[in-house]
Amino acid sequence: MPDFHKLDSSMPVAPLALIVMESAKELGELVNSHLVSFRHDLHDTPGNDPAFQGYVRDDYRVKYSNPRFGSGESKAQMKESVRGRDVFILTDVMNHSMTYKMFGYDNYYSPDDHYQDLKRVIAAINGKARRINIIMPFLYEGRQHNKNNRESLDAAVMFAELYKMGISNFITFDAHDPRISNAAPISGFDNFMASPQFMKALISEIDDLTVDKEHLTVISPDEGALDRAVYFSNVLNVDTGMFYKRRDYSKVVNGSNPIVAHEYLGSSIDGKDVIIIDDMISSGSSMIDTSRQLKKKGAKRVFICTTFGLFTNGIEVFDEGYEKGDFDALITTNLIYQNPEFVKREYYHVADMSKFMATIIDFMNHDNSLSNVITPTEKLHSILEKYNSRTAKTEDLFD
């Protein structure tokens, strides 16, 4: 855990306020709970200093609503004032479980609907809040991060629109292509990885895991995720491999070119445990095919780690793959909506990101360097050394 006492010598930018969009309600409850705990138990703040008035609270959330007209149009209504506050808005544009009425029919929210509601909230507080910060774990239109021919460049358009509306900082996690930050060259943009939380989940949930080069390899499912796999392998201090996806560029199916074959590039994985890491799982068929090929190449166990489990075609392909022994566990985060039925699966594990997110908010509220919230690689190596030697209980490895 970062040293929160570093914050005691600096004043907050303004009193903290957390607006949790309905789409991120469950994650927001956990984040708020951590913030309350931090400031009640970990901070040593002067009680009579005007700069710290309202610093310690029992709830940092601000009530709001997004009522809709019968036509489907909506608006944002703030139930309490945010004037002079440092506002953090948490939204989940991937929550597909929500509905709204339009001409008497139930309509499911799309990412576009969530994005419009976010803009409505910004419009309702702009000019009143001291600062507006957006936390959007899954980057809206992040998959449309570059432009070809007559395509739209939606992610860049979003950044331009939000910063023009007056936001100060944008926080996201495991962007599909981190270079999207170039679309906001002189604006606050932070992209965080889930690697330490994956490591924690792996050593907590997987029995008899040995994390070293002789027993474990990290695999990238394609060339686009190689940087992510290299980073995670450095965290774990193990080797890296990669699959190359051969695609049929003469066709487009569901918005992308279909995959013809997966070809493995890397050292032998015979008898080793393997971790496949990627930013997201969409339909999942490609991930299962990769896992199946790894098992054919002699992998002992295959663990899938993905920041965002979308499962756009359902999770049945993973049910079937698990029954056939194509993979042994799937770990995803709670940064986006978790289908309650999916979480019940034996192979399905959730890496909790709420404490890390609360830490980011706490440090950012003080304008403190966010490098302080990232666990150094040396510290992670020390944790793994204790874990491999079994000199400490797993629950005691992470403070």
Tab-separated table of C-alpha atoms in Angstrom, residues 58-303:
chain	number	residue	atom	x	y	z
A	58	ASP	CA	-18.632	9.159	6.032
A	59	ASP	CA	-19.670	9.353	2.372
A	60	TYR	CA	-18.073	11.232	-0.514
A	61	ARG	CA	-20.775	10.420	-3.058
A	62	VAL	CA	-22.966	13.179	-4.466
A	63	LYS	CA	-26.582	12.372	-5.300
A	64	TYR	CA	-27.812	13.012	-8.827
A	65	SER	CA	-30.373	11.633	-11.273
A	66	ASN	CA	-30.772	11.156	-15.025
A	67	PRO	CA	-34.559	11.319	-15.559
A	68	ARG	CA	-35.843	10.575	-19.050
A	69	PHE	CA	-38.749	11.888	-21.038
A	70	GLY	CA	-41.094	9.487	-22.795
A	71	SER	CA	-39.306	10.229	-26.057
A	72	GLY	CA	-36.106	8.734	-24.645
A	73	GLU	CA	-34.351	12.077	-24.184
A	74	SER	CA	-32.741	12.731	-20.823
A	75	LYS	CA	-31.202	15.356	-18.570
A	76	ALA	CA	-28.990	15.455	-15.472
A	77	GLN	CA	-30.204	16.809	-12.135
A	78	MET	CA	-27.837	17.366	-9.209
A	79	LYS	CA	-29.475	16.721	-5.835
A	80	GLU	CA	-26.797	18.644	-3.899
A	81	SER	CA	-24.199	21.322	-4.534
A	82	VAL	CA	-20.688	20.572	-5.775
A	83	ARG	CA	-19.593	24.201	-5.847
A	84	GLY	CA	-15.889	24.523	-5.124
A	85	ARG	CA	-15.317	20.747	-4.942
A	86	ASP	CA	-12.790	18.509	-6.657
A	87	VAL	CA	-15.236	16.228	-8.485
A	88	PHE	CA	-14.442	12.712	-9.713
A	89	ILE	CA	-17.068	11.178	-12.020
A	90	LEU	CA	-16.959	7.372	-12.290
A	91	THR	CA	-18.758	5.793	-15.232
A	92	ASP	CA	-18.948	2.358	-16.868
A	93	VAL	CA	-19.801	2.680	-20.552
A	94	MET	CA	-19.918	-1.135	-20.871
A	95	ASN	CA	-22.844	-1.731	-18.483
A	96	HIS	CA	-25.332	-3.424	-20.792
A	97	SER	CA	-27.734	-4.451	-18.023
A	98	MET	CA	-29.492	-1.071	-17.686
A	99	THR	CA	-32.675	-0.107	-19.504
A	100	TYR	CA	-34.741	3.023	-20.116
A	101	LYS	CA	-38.212	3.667	-21.499
A	102	MET	CA	-38.644	5.108	-24.983
A	103	PHE	CA	-42.120	5.390	-26.503
A	104	GLY	CA	-43.247	2.766	-24.008
A	105	TYR	CA	-40.565	0.220	-24.902
A	106	ASP	CA	-37.619	-0.945	-22.817
A	107	ASN	CA	-34.296	-0.081	-24.420
A	108	TYR	CA	-30.928	-1.352	-23.215
A	109	TYR	CA	-28.190	1.203	-22.665
A	110	SER	CA	-25.438	1.267	-25.265
A	111	PRO	CA	-21.992	2.823	-24.716
A	112	ASP	CA	-23.312	5.854	-26.598
A	113	ASP	CA	-26.143	6.269	-24.062
A	114	HIS	CA	-23.729	6.107	-21.118
A	115	TYR	CA	-21.440	8.639	-22.773
A	116	GLN	CA	-24.313	11.065	-23.329
A	117	ASP	CA	-25.349	10.768	-19.666
A	118	LEU	CA	-21.759	11.529	-18.658
A	119	LYS	CA	-21.792	14.708	-20.732
A	120	ARG	CA	-25.092	15.723	-19.144
A	121	VAL	CA	-23.588	15.461	-15.659
A	122	ILE	CA	-20.543	17.467	-16.734
A	123	ALA	CA	-22.829	20.142	-18.162
A	124	ALA	CA	-24.786	20.278	-14.896
A	125	ILE	CA	-21.720	20.927	-12.720
A	126	ASN	CA	-19.454	22.866	-15.084
A	127	GLY	CA	-18.713	26.359	-13.804
A	128	LYS	CA	-19.500	25.264	-10.248
A	129	ALA	CA	-17.008	22.489	-9.454
A	130	ARG	CA	-13.421	23.500	-8.659
A	131	ARG	CA	-12.146	20.719	-10.939
A	132	ILE	CA	-13.765	17.892	-12.939
A	133	ASN	CA	-11.994	14.543	-13.309
A	134	ILE	CA	-13.348	11.640	-15.350
A	135	ILE	CA	-12.716	7.997	-14.418
A	136	MET	CA	-13.722	5.810	-17.366
A	137	PRO	CA	-12.147	2.355	-16.824
A	138	PHE	CA	-13.107	1.069	-20.275
A	139	LEU	CA	-12.145	3.786	-22.738
A	140	TYR	CA	-15.182	4.726	-24.804
A	141	GLU	CA	-14.422	4.103	-28.498
A	142	GLY	CA	-10.910	3.031	-27.492
A	143	ARG	CA	-10.966	0.344	-30.176
A	144	GLN	CA	-11.369	3.056	-32.822
A	145	HIS	CA	-8.013	4.560	-31.903
A	146	ASN	CA	-6.675	5.106	-35.416
A	147	LYS	CA	-8.126	6.220	-38.701
A	148	ASN	CA	-8.144	4.444	-42.052
A	149	ASN	CA	-9.483	5.955	-45.254
A	150	ARG	CA	-12.947	7.441	-44.644
A	151	GLU	CA	-13.408	6.224	-41.067
A	152	SER	CA	-14.257	8.355	-38.070
A	153	LEU	CA	-11.707	8.780	-35.272
A	154	ASP	CA	-14.153	8.489	-32.388
A	155	ALA	CA	-11.788	8.267	-29.412
A	156	ALA	CA	-10.026	11.493	-30.404
A	157	VAL	CA	-13.367	13.209	-30.971
A	158	MET	CA	-14.447	12.173	-27.466
A	159	PHE	CA	-11.317	13.651	-25.883
A	160	ALA	CA	-11.716	16.913	-27.776
A	161	GLU	CA	-15.361	17.141	-26.717
A	162	LEU	CA	-14.793	16.410	-23.021
A	163	TYR	CA	-11.819	18.729	-22.610
A	164	LYS	CA	-13.732	21.484	-24.413
A	165	MET	CA	-16.512	20.959	-21.839
A	166	GLY	CA	-13.994	21.757	-19.101
A	167	ILE	CA	-12.701	18.512	-17.616
A	168	SER	CA	-9.180	18.625	-16.149
A	169	ASN	CA	-8.112	14.965	-15.978
A	170	PHE	CA	-9.066	11.723	-17.678
A	171	ILE	CA	-8.291	8.377	-16.019
A	172	THR	CA	-8.645	5.045	-17.765
A	173	PHE	CA	-7.326	1.492	-17.423
A	174	ASP	CA	-5.462	-0.690	-19.910
A	175	ALA	CA	-6.364	1.333	-22.988
A	176	HIS	CA	-6.576	-0.819	-26.112
A	177	ASP	CA	-3.749	1.275	-27.555
A	178	PRO	CA	-2.041	3.590	-25.008
A	179	ARG	CA	-0.929	5.846	-27.867
A	180	ILE	CA	-4.473	7.216	-27.885
A	181	SER	CA	-3.105	9.687	-25.315
A	182	ASN	CA	-1.598	11.504	-28.309
A	183	ALA	CA	-5.125	12.668	-29.094
A	184	ALA	CA	-4.973	14.806	-25.915
A	185	PRO	CA	-1.356	16.038	-26.025
A	186	ILE	CA	-1.622	18.924	-23.549
A	187	SER	CA	-4.331	17.541	-21.268
A	188	GLY	CA	-4.349	15.338	-18.182
A	189	PHE	CA	-4.505	11.692	-19.260
A	190	ASP	CA	-3.532	8.681	-17.124
A	191	ASN	CA	-3.668	5.036	-18.186
A	192	PHE	CA	-3.183	2.407	-15.458
A	193	MET	CA	-2.540	-1.326	-15.778
A	194	ALA	CA	-4.121	-4.124	-13.750
A	195	SER	CA	-0.976	-6.294	-13.619
A	196	PRO	CA	-0.354	-6.156	-9.812
A	197	GLN	CA	-3.994	-7.045	-9.154
A	198	PHE	CA	-3.757	-9.948	-11.600
A	199	MET	CA	-0.673	-11.158	-9.758
A	200	LYS	CA	-2.490	-10.924	-6.430
A	201	ALA	CA	-5.488	-12.841	-7.803
A	202	LEU	CA	-3.304	-15.541	-9.339
A	203	ILE	CA	-1.316	-16.340	-6.203
A	204	SER	CA	-4.483	-16.136	-4.083
A	205	GLU	CA	-6.783	-18.246	-6.258
A	206	ILE	CA	-4.497	-20.761	-7.987
A	207	ASP	CA	-3.115	-23.671	-5.976
A	208	ASP	CA	0.500	-24.838	-6.295
A	209	LEU	CA	1.556	-21.989	-8.582
A	210	THR	CA	5.313	-21.450	-8.835
A	211	VAL	CA	6.228	-18.067	-10.305
A	212	ASP	CA	9.657	-18.379	-11.936
A	213	LYS	CA	11.163	-18.870	-15.401
A	214	GLU	CA	11.324	-22.643	-15.063
A	215	HIS	CA	7.631	-23.074	-14.300
A	216	LEU	CA	5.729	-20.148	-15.844
A	217	THR	CA	5.478	-18.217	-19.130
A	218	VAL	CA	3.375	-15.191	-20.087
A	219	ILE	CA	1.830	-15.319	-23.561
A	220	SER	CA	0.479	-12.508	-25.725
A	221	PRO	CA	-2.481	-13.730	-27.832
A	222	ASP	CA	-1.465	-11.406	-30.687
A	223	GLU	CA	1.159	-8.855	-31.680
A	224	GLY	CA	-0.999	-5.950	-30.468
A	225	ALA	CA	-0.891	-7.168	-26.860
A	226	LEU	CA	2.850	-7.886	-26.803
A	227	ASP	CA	3.799	-4.760	-24.832
A	228	ARG	CA	1.228	-5.703	-22.201
A	229	ALA	CA	2.595	-9.252	-21.963
A	230	VAL	CA	6.204	-8.031	-21.752
A	231	TYR	CA	5.286	-5.686	-18.908
A	232	PHE	CA	3.468	-8.448	-17.002
A	233	SER	CA	6.319	-10.903	-17.550
A	234	ASN	CA	8.732	-8.310	-16.128
A	235	VAL	CA	6.480	-7.968	-13.092
A	236	LEU	CA	6.519	-11.749	-12.633
A	237	ASN	CA	10.168	-12.070	-13.769
A	238	VAL	CA	9.353	-14.838	-16.265
A	239	ASP	CA	9.674	-15.416	-20.041
A	240	THR	CA	7.345	-14.133	-22.767
A	241	GLY	CA	5.876	-15.689	-25.912
A	242	MET	CA	3.449	-14.521	-28.580
A	243	PHE	CA	0.857	-15.736	-31.035
A	244	TYR	CA	0.618	-14.193	-34.482
A	245	LYS	CA	-2.903	-13.929	-35.854
A	246	ARG	CA	-3.135	-14.532	-39.597
A	247	ARG	CA	-6.224	-12.722	-40.830
A	248	ASP	CA	-8.262	-12.714	-44.016
A	249	TYR	CA	-8.093	-9.060	-45.007
A	250	SER	CA	-10.477	-9.585	-47.917
A	251	LYS	CA	-13.427	-9.935	-45.512
A	252	VAL	CA	-14.936	-8.005	-42.607
A	253	VAL	CA	-17.026	-9.871	-40.010
A	254	ASN	CA	-18.509	-8.036	-37.008
A	255	GLY	CA	-16.316	-5.033	-37.700
A	256	SER	CA	-12.962	-6.835	-38.042
A	257	ASN	CA	-11.070	-9.159	-40.378
A	258	PRO	CA	-11.644	-12.830	-39.471
A	259	ILE	CA	-8.708	-14.842	-38.076
A	260	VAL	CA	-7.453	-17.649	-40.299
A	261	ALA	CA	-4.893	-19.199	-37.909
A	262	HIS	CA	-2.827	-18.621	-34.768
A	263	GLU	CA	0.926	-19.207	-35.015
A	264	TYR	CA	3.060	-19.440	-31.850
A	265	LEU	CA	6.370	-17.586	-31.545
A	266	GLY	CA	8.434	-18.342	-28.447
A	267	SER	CA	10.384	-20.918	-26.461
A	268	SER	CA	9.076	-24.314	-25.372
A	269	ILE	CA	6.178	-24.318	-22.904
A	270	ASP	CA	6.114	-28.067	-22.439
A	271	GLY	CA	5.247	-28.825	-18.791
A	272	LYS	CA	4.931	-25.146	-17.846
A	273	ASP	CA	2.020	-23.125	-16.545
A	274	VAL	CA	1.020	-20.405	-19.014
A	275	ILE	CA	-0.703	-17.046	-18.497
A	276	ILE	CA	-2.431	-15.437	-21.475
A	277	ILE	CA	-2.933	-11.714	-20.901
A	278	ASP	CA	-4.960	-9.258	-22.967
A	279	ASP	CA	-6.872	-6.034	-22.438
A	280	MET	CA	-10.267	-7.480	-23.335
A	281	ILE	CA	-12.200	-10.567	-24.325
A	282	SER	CA	-14.927	-9.850	-26.851
A	283	SER	CA	-16.567	-13.009	-28.160
A	284	GLY	CA	-13.866	-15.255	-26.657
A	285	SER	CA	-13.503	-17.699	-29.550
A	286	SER	CA	-9.998	-16.450	-30.390
A	287	MET	CA	-8.890	-16.753	-26.757
A	288	ILE	CA	-10.192	-20.325	-26.492
A	289	ASP	CA	-8.430	-21.252	-29.730
A	290	THR	CA	-5.169	-19.822	-28.357
A	291	SER	CA	-5.614	-21.748	-25.090
A	292	ARG	CA	-6.333	-24.970	-26.963
A	293	GLN	CA	-3.169	-24.628	-29.030
A	294	LEU	CA	-1.088	-23.987	-25.892
A	295	LYS	CA	-2.414	-27.192	-24.337
A	296	LYS	CA	-1.517	-29.071	-27.533
A	297	LYS	CA	2.018	-27.719	-27.218
A	298	GLY	CA	2.302	-29.281	-23.766
A	299	ALA	CA	1.266	-26.487	-21.409
A	300	LYS	CA	0.552	-27.845	-17.933
A	301	ARG	CA	-2.139	-25.286	-17.083
A	302	VAL	CA	-3.466	-22.220	-18.919
A	303	PHE	CA	-4.700	-19.161	-17.028
